[in-house]
Amino acid sequence: MPEGHTLHRLAGSIDAAFGESTPQVSSPQGRFADGATLLDGTELMGSWAHGKLLFVDFADERTLYVHLGLIGKWFVLPLPVPGEEPEVAGAVRLRLLSEEHVADLRGPMACQVVDPAEVSRLVGRQGPDPLQPDQDPDVAYARITGSGRSVAELLMDQTVVAGVGNIYRCEVLWRHRVHPLRPGRTLKRATWQTIWDDLVALMPWGVRTGSIITLDDVLEDVRAHLEAGDPVEVPREFAVYQRAGEPCLRCGSRVRHSVVAGRNLFWCGNCQRRT
DNA sequence: CCTCTATGGCGAA
DNA sequence: TCGCCCTAGAGGC
């Protein structure tokens, strides 16, 4: 699940469930025992994200920094029975518990208590985040334009753009007909601006729904349901991601696949051009 | 039961 | 470029 939208959505959930309260903090699995002890009994001020980095601010300048990595998951749920702690299932690194909510964190790549200087350092290394206001896409373009690295690689580099993962990467390149293996230096400023604007438009729907939406017809459907106040179930449909060998939704040509820098890359060999 | 995979990222070679 | 870390769920036998 974890591309940037997941973390921003989580930050919102944690804020809503635990903001300005003092949850019990524990580490049922034991691997975050010291950190849990440090935070337990401290007021949780609020939660926020930059790209794929998630922060939970506690009092006394203590911040919980979490990176889900590839397989981490954090479930924030209302208690089935208020006031009654649910049993722990699986390897729960960190649990937040209030009278009304529980939040179980499993399998994160990073889970640690950091000070404000470390927060600045971590965020300072990140590129602009399409999910936040007042971000500067030129900071990203400055790193793209001179680079011999592929556009695919650059889009996944969190120091270039923060929050884009493999799905948004593959899909947004398809949407703008950009071949993923083009060197960054061949990407025109206007094309980058279009890609950035598209991420700014698309990713909030991921935050809203909890699912990555990159197909316009899916987006229209979801928008209509939300406006009507209907419950929405977002179909897991993509243009190229994990569709190797299937026909491109735009031109019918076969979707290509290759492993680049250890990650699956998908694109249409016909309508995504190298030039 | 086992093996494989995943929307990440790090460090060693 | 590769191996490795973290976890759960799916699929094969």
PDB file of C-alpha atoms (C1' of nucleotides) in Angstrom:
ATOM      1  CA  MET A   1       0.000   0.000   0.000  1.00  0.00           C
ATOM      2  CA  PRO A   2       2.626   2.516   0.890  1.00  0.00           C
ATOM      3  CA  GLU A   3       3.076   5.277  -1.645  1.00  0.00           C
ATOM      4  CA  GLY A   4       2.800   8.865  -0.453  1.00  0.00           C
ATOM      5  CA  HIS A   5      -0.993   8.908  -0.411  1.00  0.00           C
ATOM      6  CA  THR A   6      -1.010   6.100   2.179  1.00  0.00           C
ATOM      7  CA  LEU A   7       1.135   8.070   4.598  1.00  0.00           C
ATOM      8  CA  HIS A   8      -0.807  11.308   4.248  1.00  0.00           C
ATOM      9  CA  ARG A   9      -4.021   9.388   4.781  1.00  0.00           C
ATOM     10  CA  LEU A  10      -2.537   7.682   7.833  1.00  0.00           C
ATOM     11  CA  ALA A  11      -1.407  10.999   9.258  1.00  0.00           C
ATOM     12  CA  GLY A  12      -4.997  12.205   8.957  1.00  0.00           C
ATOM     13  CA  SER A  13      -6.369   9.076  10.625  1.00  0.00           C
ATOM     14  CA  ILE A  14      -3.894   9.269  13.489  1.00  0.00           C
ATOM     15  CA  ASP A  15      -4.680  12.945  13.951  1.00  0.00           C
ATOM     16  CA  ALA A  16      -8.399  12.269  14.046  1.00  0.00           C
ATOM     17  CA  ALA A  17      -8.127   9.288  16.384  1.00  0.00           C
ATOM     18  CA  PHE A  18      -5.398  10.414  18.780  1.00  0.00           C
ATOM     19  CA  GLY A  19      -4.674  14.123  18.198  1.00  0.00           C
ATOM     20  CA  GLU A  20      -4.345  16.119  21.417  1.00  0.00           C
ATOM     21  CA  SER A  21      -4.817  13.016  23.522  1.00  0.00           C
ATOM     22  CA  THR A  22      -2.467  10.845  25.521  1.00  0.00           C
ATOM     23  CA  PRO A  23      -2.699   7.312  24.156  1.00  0.00           C
ATOM     24  CA  GLN A  24      -1.073   4.309  25.730  1.00  0.00           C
ATOM     25  CA  VAL A  25       1.998   3.418  23.682  1.00  0.00           C
ATOM     26  CA  SER A  26       3.325  -0.128  23.706  1.00  0.00           C
ATOM     27  CA  SER A  27       5.344  -2.574  21.628  1.00  0.00           C
ATOM     28  CA  PRO A  28       3.622  -5.954  21.889  1.00  0.00           C
ATOM     29  CA  GLN A  29       6.312  -7.500  19.692  1.00  0.00           C
ATOM     30  CA  GLY A  30       9.030  -5.954  21.847  1.00  0.00           C
ATOM     31  CA  ARG A  31      11.210  -4.515  19.103  1.00  0.00           C
ATOM     32  CA  PHE A  32      10.178  -0.950  19.895  1.00  0.00           C
ATOM     33  CA  ALA A  33      10.064  -1.413  23.651  1.00  0.00           C
ATOM     34  CA  ASP A  34      12.415   1.464  24.526  1.00  0.00           C
ATOM     35  CA  GLY A  35      10.710   3.922  22.190  1.00  0.00           C
ATOM     36  CA  ALA A  36       7.288   2.935  23.450  1.00  0.00           C
ATOM     37  CA  THR A  37       8.389   3.547  27.026  1.00  0.00           C
ATOM     38  CA  LEU A  38       9.681   6.966  26.012  1.00  0.00           C
ATOM     39  CA  LEU A  39       6.351   7.976  24.420  1.00  0.00           C
ATOM     40  CA  ASP A  40       3.893   6.319  26.768  1.00  0.00           C
ATOM     41  CA  GLY A  41       2.111   8.886  28.908  1.00  0.00           C
ATOM     42  CA  THR A  42       3.157  11.768  26.632  1.00  0.00           C
ATOM     43  CA  GLU A  43       0.595  13.884  24.817  1.00  0.00           C
ATOM     44  CA  LEU A  44       0.249  13.193  21.108  1.00  0.00           C
ATOM     45  CA  MET A  45       0.072  16.600  19.447  1.00  0.00           C
ATOM     46  CA  GLY A  46      -0.545  15.640  15.831  1.00  0.00           C
ATOM     47  CA  SER A  47       0.633  13.695  12.824  1.00  0.00           C
ATOM     48  CA  TRP A  48       1.889  14.682   9.389  1.00  0.00           C
ATOM     49  CA  ALA A  49       3.754  13.274   6.420  1.00  0.00           C
ATOM     50  CA  HIS A  50       6.259  14.292   3.797  1.00  0.00           C
ATOM     51  CA  GLY A  51       6.337  11.874   0.889  1.00  0.00           C
ATOM     52  CA  LYS A  52       6.611   8.407   2.363  1.00  0.00           C
ATOM     53  CA  LEU A  53       7.890   9.642   5.725  1.00  0.00           C
ATOM     54  CA  LEU A  54       5.329   9.677   8.521  1.00  0.00           C
ATOM     55  CA  PHE A  55       5.758  11.726  11.678  1.00  0.00           C
ATOM     56  CA  VAL A  56       3.768  11.741  14.899  1.00  0.00           C
ATOM     57  CA  ASP A  57       4.587  14.687  17.129  1.00  0.00           C
ATOM     58  CA  PHE A  58       4.440  14.113  20.863  1.00  0.00           C
ATOM     59  CA  ALA A  59       5.009  16.616  23.645  1.00  0.00           C
ATOM     60  CA  ASP A  60       8.531  17.376  24.871  1.00  0.00           C
ATOM     61  CA  GLU A  61       9.881  17.605  21.308  1.00  0.00           C
ATOM     62  CA  ARG A  62       9.648  13.879  20.843  1.00  0.00           C
ATOM     63  CA  THR A  63       8.624  12.784  17.385  1.00  0.00           C
ATOM     64  CA  LEU A  64       7.830   9.285  16.262  1.00  0.00           C
ATOM     65  CA  TYR A  65       9.265   8.685  12.801  1.00  0.00           C
ATOM     66  CA  VAL A  66       7.838   5.785  10.813  1.00  0.00           C
ATOM     67  CA  HIS A  67       8.750   4.515   7.369  1.00  0.00           C
ATOM     68  CA  LEU A  68       6.576   1.626   6.217  1.00  0.00           C
ATOM     69  CA  GLY A  69       9.013   0.383   3.600  1.00  0.00           C
ATOM     70  CA  LEU A  70       7.603  -2.165   1.203  1.00  0.00           C
ATOM     71  CA  ILE A  71       5.603  -4.322   3.559  1.00  0.00           C
ATOM     72  CA  GLY A  72       4.802  -2.164   6.555  1.00  0.00           C
ATOM     73  CA  LYS A  73       1.164  -1.569   7.460  1.00  0.00           C
ATOM     74  CA  TRP A  74      -0.515   0.619  10.003  1.00  0.00           C
ATOM     75  CA  PHE A  75      -4.166   0.074  10.815  1.00  0.00           C
ATOM     76  CA  VAL A  76      -6.035   2.781  12.715  1.00  0.00           C
ATOM     77  CA  LEU A  77      -9.397   1.471  13.907  1.00  0.00           C
ATOM     78  CA  PRO A  78     -12.175   2.303  16.322  1.00  0.00           C
ATOM     79  CA  LEU A  79     -12.306  -0.135  19.222  1.00  0.00           C
ATOM     80  CA  PRO A  80     -14.936  -2.861  18.756  1.00  0.00           C
ATOM     81  CA  VAL A  81     -15.854  -2.338  22.413  1.00  0.00           C
ATOM     82  CA  PRO A  82     -14.896   1.127  23.707  1.00  0.00           C
ATOM     83  CA  GLY A  83     -12.508   0.917  26.628  1.00  0.00           C
ATOM     84  CA  GLU A  84     -11.648  -2.701  25.980  1.00  0.00           C
ATOM     85  CA  GLU A  85      -8.243  -3.450  24.446  1.00  0.00           C
ATOM     86  CA  PRO A  86      -8.371  -5.840  21.478  1.00  0.00           C
ATOM     87  CA  GLU A  87      -6.064  -8.853  21.429  1.00  0.00           C
ATOM     88  CA  VAL A  88      -2.803  -8.476  19.567  1.00  0.00           C
ATOM     89  CA  ALA A  89      -2.629 -10.403  16.294  1.00  0.00           C
ATOM     90  CA  GLY A  90       0.681 -10.929  14.519  1.00  0.00           C
ATOM     91  CA  ALA A  91       3.907  -9.000  14.929  1.00  0.00           C
ATOM     92  CA  VAL A  92       2.770  -5.624  16.213  1.00  0.00           C
ATOM     93  CA  ARG A  93       5.796  -3.368  16.522  1.00  0.00           C
ATOM     94  CA  LEU A  94       3.853  -0.470  17.955  1.00  0.00           C
ATOM     95  CA  ARG A  95       0.378  -0.047  19.361  1.00  0.00           C
ATOM     96  CA  LEU A  96      -1.369   3.203  20.198  1.00  0.00           C
ATOM     97  CA  LEU A  97      -4.432   2.789  22.378  1.00  0.00           C
ATOM     98  CA  SER A  98      -7.075   5.189  23.633  1.00  0.00           C
ATOM     99  CA  GLU A  99     -10.550   4.675  25.035  1.00  0.00           C
ATOM    100  CA  GLU A 100     -11.929   4.800  21.507  1.00  0.00           C
ATOM    101  CA  HIS A 101      -9.196   3.765  19.071  1.00  0.00           C
ATOM    102  CA  VAL A 102      -6.346   1.388  18.450  1.00  0.00           C
ATOM    103  CA  ALA A 103      -3.532   1.728  15.915  1.00  0.00           C
ATOM    104  CA  ASP A 104      -1.327  -1.300  15.191  1.00  0.00           C
ATOM    105  CA  LEU A 105       1.913  -0.920  13.242  1.00  0.00           C
ATOM    106  CA  ARG A 106       3.467  -3.995  11.627  1.00  0.00           C
ATOM    107  CA  GLY A 107       6.617  -4.498   9.575  1.00  0.00           C
ATOM    108  CA  PRO A 108       7.906  -0.919   9.239  1.00  0.00           C
ATOM    109  CA  MET A 109      11.339  -0.290   7.849  1.00  0.00           C
ATOM    110  CA  ALA A 110      11.853   2.476  10.394  1.00  0.00           C
ATOM    111  CA  CYS A 111      10.143   3.161  13.709  1.00  0.00           C
ATOM    112  CA  GLN A 112      12.027   5.411  16.063  1.00  0.00           C
ATOM    113  CA  VAL A 113      11.810   8.414  18.354  1.00  0.00           C
ATOM    114  CA  VAL A 114      13.690  11.400  16.932  1.00  0.00           C
ATOM    115  CA  ASP A 115      14.381  14.995  17.935  1.00  0.00           C
ATOM    116  CA  PRO A 116      13.535  18.132  15.912  1.00  0.00           C
ATOM    117  CA  ALA A 117      17.005  18.289  14.352  1.00  0.00           C
ATOM    118  CA  GLU A 118      16.639  14.765  13.029  1.00  0.00           C
ATOM    119  CA  VAL A 119      13.172  15.551  11.675  1.00  0.00           C
ATOM    120  CA  SER A 120      14.645  18.493   9.754  1.00  0.00           C
ATOM    121  CA  ARG A 121      17.438  16.355   8.429  1.00  0.00           C
ATOM    122  CA  LEU A 122      15.072  13.628   7.234  1.00  0.00           C
ATOM    123  CA  VAL A 123      12.628  16.013   5.572  1.00  0.00           C
ATOM    124  CA  GLY A 124      15.449  18.102   4.140  1.00  0.00           C
ATOM    125  CA  ARG A 125      16.676  15.169   2.107  1.00  0.00           C
ATOM    126  CA  GLN A 126      13.285  14.723   0.436  1.00  0.00           C
ATOM    127  CA  GLY A 127      12.216  16.247  -2.842  1.00  0.00           C
ATOM    128  CA  PRO A 128       9.002  18.267  -3.247  1.00  0.00           C
ATOM    129  CA  ASP A 129       5.829  16.411  -2.302  1.00  0.00           C
ATOM    130  CA  PRO A 130       2.890  16.684  -4.730  1.00  0.00           C
ATOM    131  CA  LEU A 131       0.504  16.181  -1.788  1.00  0.00           C
ATOM    132  CA  GLN A 132       1.519  19.360  -0.004  1.00  0.00           C
ATOM    133  CA  PRO A 133       0.782  22.987  -0.844  1.00  0.00           C
ATOM    134  CA  ASP A 134       3.543  25.373  -1.889  1.00  0.00           C
ATOM    135  CA  GLN A 135       5.920  22.742  -3.187  1.00  0.00           C
ATOM    136  CA  ASP A 136       8.292  23.699  -5.959  1.00  0.00           C
ATOM    137  CA  PRO A 137       8.416  21.342  -8.945  1.00  0.00           C
ATOM    138  CA  ASP A 138      11.475  23.198 -10.255  1.00  0.00           C
ATOM    139  CA  VAL A 139      13.504  21.737  -7.405  1.00  0.00           C
ATOM    140  CA  ALA A 140      12.720  18.341  -8.877  1.00  0.00           C
ATOM    141  CA  TYR A 141      13.268  19.479 -12.442  1.00  0.00           C
ATOM    142  CA  ALA A 142      16.709  20.812 -11.587  1.00  0.00           C
ATOM    143  CA  ARG A 143      17.696  17.263 -10.667  1.00  0.00           C
ATOM    144  CA  ILE A 144      15.955  15.706 -13.651  1.00  0.00           C
ATOM    145  CA  THR A 145      17.091  17.945 -16.443  1.00  0.00           C
ATOM    146  CA  GLY A 146      20.819  17.346 -16.302  1.00  0.00           C
ATOM    147  CA  SER A 147      20.615  13.699 -15.454  1.00  0.00           C
ATOM    148  CA  GLY A 148      21.610  10.697 -17.496  1.00  0.00           C
ATOM    149  CA  ARG A 149      19.516   8.484 -15.242  1.00  0.00           C
ATOM    150  CA  SER A 150      16.217   7.273 -16.622  1.00  0.00           C
ATOM    151  CA  VAL A 151      13.005   9.156 -15.959  1.00  0.00           C
ATOM    152  CA  ALA A 152      11.675   5.979 -14.313  1.00  0.00           C
ATOM    153  CA  GLU A 153      14.539   5.922 -11.852  1.00  0.00           C
ATOM    154  CA  LEU A 154      14.333   9.651 -11.146  1.00  0.00           C
ATOM    155  CA  LEU A 155      10.610   9.522 -10.416  1.00  0.00           C
ATOM    156  CA  MET A 156      11.189   6.840  -7.778  1.00  0.00           C
ATOM    157  CA  ASP A 157      14.068   8.737  -6.194  1.00  0.00           C
ATOM    158  CA  GLN A 158      12.585  10.353  -3.081  1.00  0.00           C
ATOM    159  CA  THR A 159      15.215  13.066  -3.119  1.00  0.00           C
ATOM    160  CA  VAL A 160      13.832  14.128  -6.517  1.00  0.00           C
ATOM    161  CA  VAL A 161      10.087  13.781  -5.883  1.00  0.00           C
ATOM    162  CA  ALA A 162       8.719  12.629  -2.542  1.00  0.00           C
ATOM    163  CA  GLY A 163       5.854  10.165  -2.337  1.00  0.00           C
ATOM    164  CA  VAL A 164       5.787   8.705  -5.830  1.00  0.00           C
ATOM    165  CA  GLY A 165       6.140   4.917  -5.843  1.00  0.00           C
ATOM    166  CA  ASN A 166       6.109   2.239  -8.466  1.00  0.00           C
ATOM    167  CA  ILE A 167       2.421   2.416  -9.343  1.00  0.00           C
ATOM    168  CA  TYR A 168       2.131   6.187  -9.655  1.00  0.00           C
ATOM    169  CA  ARG A 169       5.406   6.195 -11.546  1.00  0.00           C
ATOM    170  CA  CYS A 170       4.395   3.644 -14.160  1.00  0.00           C
ATOM    171  CA  GLU A 171       0.931   5.067 -14.550  1.00  0.00           C
ATOM    172  CA  VAL A 172       1.788   8.749 -14.755  1.00  0.00           C
ATOM    173  CA  LEU A 173       4.426   8.066 -17.407  1.00  0.00           C
ATOM    174  CA  TRP A 174       1.814   6.149 -19.385  1.00  0.00           C
ATOM    175  CA  ARG A 175      -0.670   9.002 -19.001  1.00  0.00           C
ATOM    176  CA  HIS A 176       1.803  11.419 -20.558  1.00  0.00           C
ATOM    177  CA  ARG A 177       3.230   9.010 -23.136  1.00  0.00           C
ATOM    178  CA  VAL A 178       6.743   9.252 -21.755  1.00  0.00           C
ATOM    179  CA  HIS A 179       8.983   6.226 -22.218  1.00  0.00           C
ATOM    180  CA  PRO A 180      10.298   5.243 -18.775  1.00  0.00           C
ATOM    181  CA  LEU A 181      13.831   4.600 -20.003  1.00  0.00           C
ATOM    182  CA  ARG A 182      14.320   8.053 -21.456  1.00  0.00           C
ATOM    183  CA  PRO A 183      17.195   9.888 -19.773  1.00  0.00           C
ATOM    184  CA  GLY A 184      16.032  12.697 -17.504  1.00  0.00           C
ATOM    185  CA  ARG A 185      17.914  15.252 -19.581  1.00  0.00           C
ATOM    186  CA  THR A 186      15.566  14.639 -22.529  1.00  0.00           C
ATOM    187  CA  LEU A 187      12.492  15.629 -20.508  1.00  0.00           C
ATOM    188  CA  LYS A 188      11.244  19.074 -21.457  1.00  0.00           C
ATOM    189  CA  ARG A 189      10.309  21.507 -18.740  1.00  0.00           C
ATOM    190  CA  ALA A 190       6.724  21.675 -20.019  1.00  0.00           C
ATOM    191  CA  THR A 191       6.405  17.889 -19.964  1.00  0.00           C
ATOM    192  CA  TRP A 192       7.670  17.752 -16.401  1.00  0.00           C
ATOM    193  CA  GLN A 193       5.236  20.484 -15.382  1.00  0.00           C
ATOM    194  CA  THR A 194       2.394  18.450 -16.898  1.00  0.00           C
ATOM    195  CA  ILE A 195       3.480  15.316 -15.036  1.00  0.00           C
ATOM    196  CA  TRP A 196       3.827  17.242 -11.777  1.00  0.00           C
ATOM    197  CA  ASP A 197       0.415  18.896 -12.195  1.00  0.00           C
ATOM    198  CA  ASP A 198      -1.096  15.487 -12.883  1.00  0.00           C
ATOM    199  CA  LEU A 199       0.412  14.044  -9.689  1.00  0.00           C
ATOM    200  CA  VAL A 200      -0.916  17.042  -7.769  1.00  0.00           C
ATOM    201  CA  ALA A 201      -4.369  16.314  -9.191  1.00  0.00           C
ATOM    202  CA  LEU A 202      -4.315  12.505  -8.880  1.00  0.00           C
ATOM    203  CA  MET A 203      -2.654  11.796  -5.564  1.00  0.00           C
ATOM    204  CA  PRO A 204      -5.253  13.541  -3.359  1.00  0.00           C
ATOM    205  CA  TRP A 205      -7.780  11.011  -4.662  1.00  0.00           C
ATOM    206  CA  GLY A 206      -5.484   8.351  -3.294  1.00  0.00           C
ATOM    207  CA  VAL A 207      -5.553  10.091   0.074  1.00  0.00           C
ATOM    208  CA  ARG A 208      -9.333  10.485  -0.046  1.00  0.00           C
ATOM    209  CA  THR A 209     -10.126   6.905  -1.010  1.00  0.00           C
ATOM    210  CA  GLY A 210      -7.101   4.990   0.231  1.00  0.00           C
ATOM    211  CA  SER A 211      -6.603   3.559  -3.256  1.00  0.00           C
ATOM    212  CA  ILE A 212      -4.426   4.626  -6.134  1.00  0.00           C
ATOM    213  CA  ILE A 213      -6.566   5.935  -8.978  1.00  0.00           C
ATOM    214  CA  THR A 214      -4.894   6.627 -12.322  1.00  0.00           C
ATOM    215  CA  LEU A 215      -7.609   5.865 -14.871  1.00  0.00           C
ATOM    216  CA  ASP A 216      -9.863   8.752 -15.846  1.00  0.00           C
ATOM    217  CA  ASP A 217     -13.012   6.643 -16.106  1.00  0.00           C
ATOM    218  CA  VAL A 218     -12.420   5.176 -12.625  1.00  0.00           C
ATOM    219  CA  LEU A 219     -11.826   8.690 -11.346  1.00  0.00           C
ATOM    220  CA  GLU A 220     -15.079   9.978 -12.847  1.00  0.00           C
ATOM    221  CA  ASP A 221     -16.980   7.068 -11.347  1.00  0.00           C
ATOM    222  CA  VAL A 222     -15.491   7.625  -7.888  1.00  0.00           C
ATOM    223  CA  ARG A 223     -16.133  11.353  -8.117  1.00  0.00           C
ATOM    224  CA  ALA A 224     -19.780  10.752  -9.011  1.00  0.00           C
ATOM    225  CA  HIS A 225     -20.283   8.305  -6.142  1.00  0.00           C
ATOM    226  CA  LEU A 226     -18.692  10.656  -3.633  1.00  0.00           C
ATOM    227  CA  GLU A 227     -20.758  13.630  -4.814  1.00  0.00           C
ATOM    228  CA  ALA A 228     -23.899  11.532  -4.492  1.00  0.00           C
ATOM    229  CA  GLY A 229     -22.834  10.523  -1.000  1.00  0.00           C
ATOM    230  CA  ASP A 230     -22.702   6.857  -1.995  1.00  0.00           C
ATOM    231  CA  PRO A 231     -20.169   4.461  -0.562  1.00  0.00           C
ATOM    232  CA  VAL A 232     -17.244   3.966  -2.906  1.00  0.00           C
ATOM    233  CA  GLU A 233     -15.335   0.812  -3.675  1.00  0.00           C
ATOM    234  CA  VAL A 234     -12.391   1.673  -5.868  1.00  0.00           C
ATOM    235  CA  PRO A 235     -11.568  -1.051  -8.396  1.00  0.00           C
ATOM    236  CA  ARG A 236      -7.931  -2.049  -8.553  1.00  0.00           C
ATOM    237  CA  GLU A 237      -7.430  -1.205 -12.215  1.00  0.00           C
ATOM    238  CA  PHE A 238      -4.380   0.269 -13.833  1.00  0.00           C
ATOM    239  CA  ALA A 239      -3.303   1.135 -17.345  1.00  0.00           C
ATOM    240  CA  VAL A 240       0.038  -0.662 -17.366  1.00  0.00           C
ATOM    241  CA  TYR A 241       1.014  -1.606 -13.817  1.00  0.00           C
ATOM    242  CA  GLN A 242       1.135  -5.406 -13.528  1.00  0.00           C
ATOM    243  CA  ARG A 243      -0.436  -5.793 -16.931  1.00  0.00           C
ATOM    244  CA  ALA A 244       2.567  -7.251 -18.761  1.00  0.00           C
ATOM    245  CA  GLY A 245       1.533  -8.793 -22.069  1.00  0.00           C
ATOM    246  CA  GLU A 246      -1.995  -7.406 -21.915  1.00  0.00           C
ATOM    247  CA  PRO A 247      -3.244  -4.825 -24.409  1.00  0.00           C
ATOM    248  CA  CYS A 248      -2.614  -1.152 -23.726  1.00  0.00           C
ATOM    249  CA  LEU A 249      -5.886   0.543 -22.778  1.00  0.00           C
ATOM    250  CA  ARG A 250      -5.170   3.344 -25.243  1.00  0.00           C
ATOM    251  CA  CYS A 251      -3.703   1.691 -28.324  1.00  0.00           C
ATOM    252  CA  GLY A 252      -4.086  -2.062 -27.816  1.00  0.00           C
ATOM    253  CA  SER A 253      -0.371  -2.686 -28.141  1.00  0.00           C
ATOM    254  CA  ARG A 254       1.207  -5.185 -25.755  1.00  0.00           C
ATOM    255  CA  VAL A 255       2.247  -3.828 -22.344  1.00  0.00           C
ATOM    256  CA  ARG A 256       5.980  -4.262 -21.782  1.00  0.00           C
ATOM    257  CA  HIS A 257       7.680  -5.328 -18.595  1.00  0.00           C
ATOM    258  CA  SER A 258      11.213  -5.250 -17.353  1.00  0.00           C
ATOM    259  CA  VAL A 259      12.983  -5.203 -14.016  1.00  0.00           C
ATOM    260  CA  VAL A 260      14.889  -1.970 -13.642  1.00  0.00           C
ATOM    261  CA  ALA A 261      16.919  -1.193 -10.534  1.00  0.00           C
ATOM    262  CA  GLY A 262      15.266  -4.138  -8.856  1.00  0.00           C
ATOM    263  CA  ARG A 263      11.734  -2.895  -9.461  1.00  0.00           C
ATOM    264  CA  ASN A 264       9.088  -3.997 -11.910  1.00  0.00           C
ATOM    265  CA  LEU A 265       8.592  -1.494 -14.667  1.00  0.00           C
ATOM    266  CA  PHE A 266       5.595  -1.511 -17.001  1.00  0.00           C
ATOM    267  CA  TRP A 267       4.934   0.604 -20.072  1.00  0.00           C
ATOM    268  CA  CYS A 268       3.324   0.566 -23.474  1.00  0.00           C
ATOM    269  CA  GLY A 269       5.944  -0.026 -26.128  1.00  0.00           C
ATOM    270  CA  ASN A 270       3.876   1.814 -28.703  1.00  0.00           C
ATOM    271  CA  CYS A 271       2.377   4.929 -27.208  1.00  0.00           C
ATOM    272  CA  GLN A 272       5.135   5.794 -24.748  1.00  0.00           C
ATOM    273  CA  ARG A 273       7.810   7.281 -26.938  1.00  0.00           C
ATOM    274  CA  ARG A 274      11.507   7.665 -26.322  1.00  0.00           C
ATOM    275  CA  THR A 275      11.619  11.074 -27.950  1.00  0.00           C
TER     276      THR A 275
ATOM    277  C1'  DC B   1       3.281 -27.325   4.546  1.00  0.00           C
ATOM    278  C1'  DC B   2       6.184 -24.619   1.323  1.00  0.00           C
ATOM    279  C1'  DT B   3       7.486 -20.764  -1.943  1.00  0.00           C
ATOM    280  C1'  DC B   4       6.690 -16.519  -3.886  1.00  0.00           C
ATOM    281  C1'  DT B   5       5.455 -11.762  -4.097  1.00  0.00           C
ATOM    282  C1'  DA B   6       4.712  -6.804  -2.822  1.00  0.00           C
ATOM    283  C1'  DT B   7       2.959   0.117  -3.724  1.00  0.00           C
ATOM    284  C1'  DG B   8      10.957   0.539  -0.241  1.00  0.00           C
ATOM    285  C1'  DG B   9      15.293   1.510   0.719  1.00  0.00           C
ATOM    286  C1'  DC B  10      19.787   0.476   2.604  1.00  0.00           C
ATOM    287  C1'  DG B  11      24.604  -0.962   2.465  1.00  0.00           C
ATOM    288  C1'  DA B  12      28.197  -4.010   0.718  1.00  0.00           C
ATOM    289  C1'  DA B  13      30.831  -5.411  -3.317  1.00  0.00           C
TER     290       DA B  13
ATOM    291  C1'  DT C   1      23.911  -4.910  -9.097  1.00  0.00           C
ATOM    292  C1'  DC C   2      22.922  -7.785  -5.496  1.00  0.00           C
ATOM    293  C1'  DG C   3      21.535  -9.301  -0.946  1.00  0.00           C
ATOM    294  C1'  DC C   4      19.053  -8.219   2.856  1.00  0.00           C
ATOM    295  C1'  DC C   5      15.660  -6.346   6.226  1.00  0.00           C
ATOM    296  C1'  DC C   6      10.635  -6.083   7.731  1.00  0.00           C
ATOM    297  C1'  DT C   7       5.343  -9.043   7.359  1.00  0.00           C
ATOM    298  C1'  DA C   8       1.156 -11.119   5.497  1.00  0.00           C
ATOM    299  C1'  DG C   9      -1.451 -13.172   2.095  1.00  0.00           C
ATOM    300  C1'  DA C  10      -1.890 -15.928  -2.070  1.00  0.00           C
ATOM    301  C1'  DG C  11      -1.076 -19.951  -4.472  1.00  0.00           C
ATOM    302  C1'  DG C  12       1.030 -24.561  -5.196  1.00  0.00           C
ATOM    303  C1'  DC C  13       1.638 -29.404  -3.547  1.00  0.00           C
TER     304       DC C  13
END
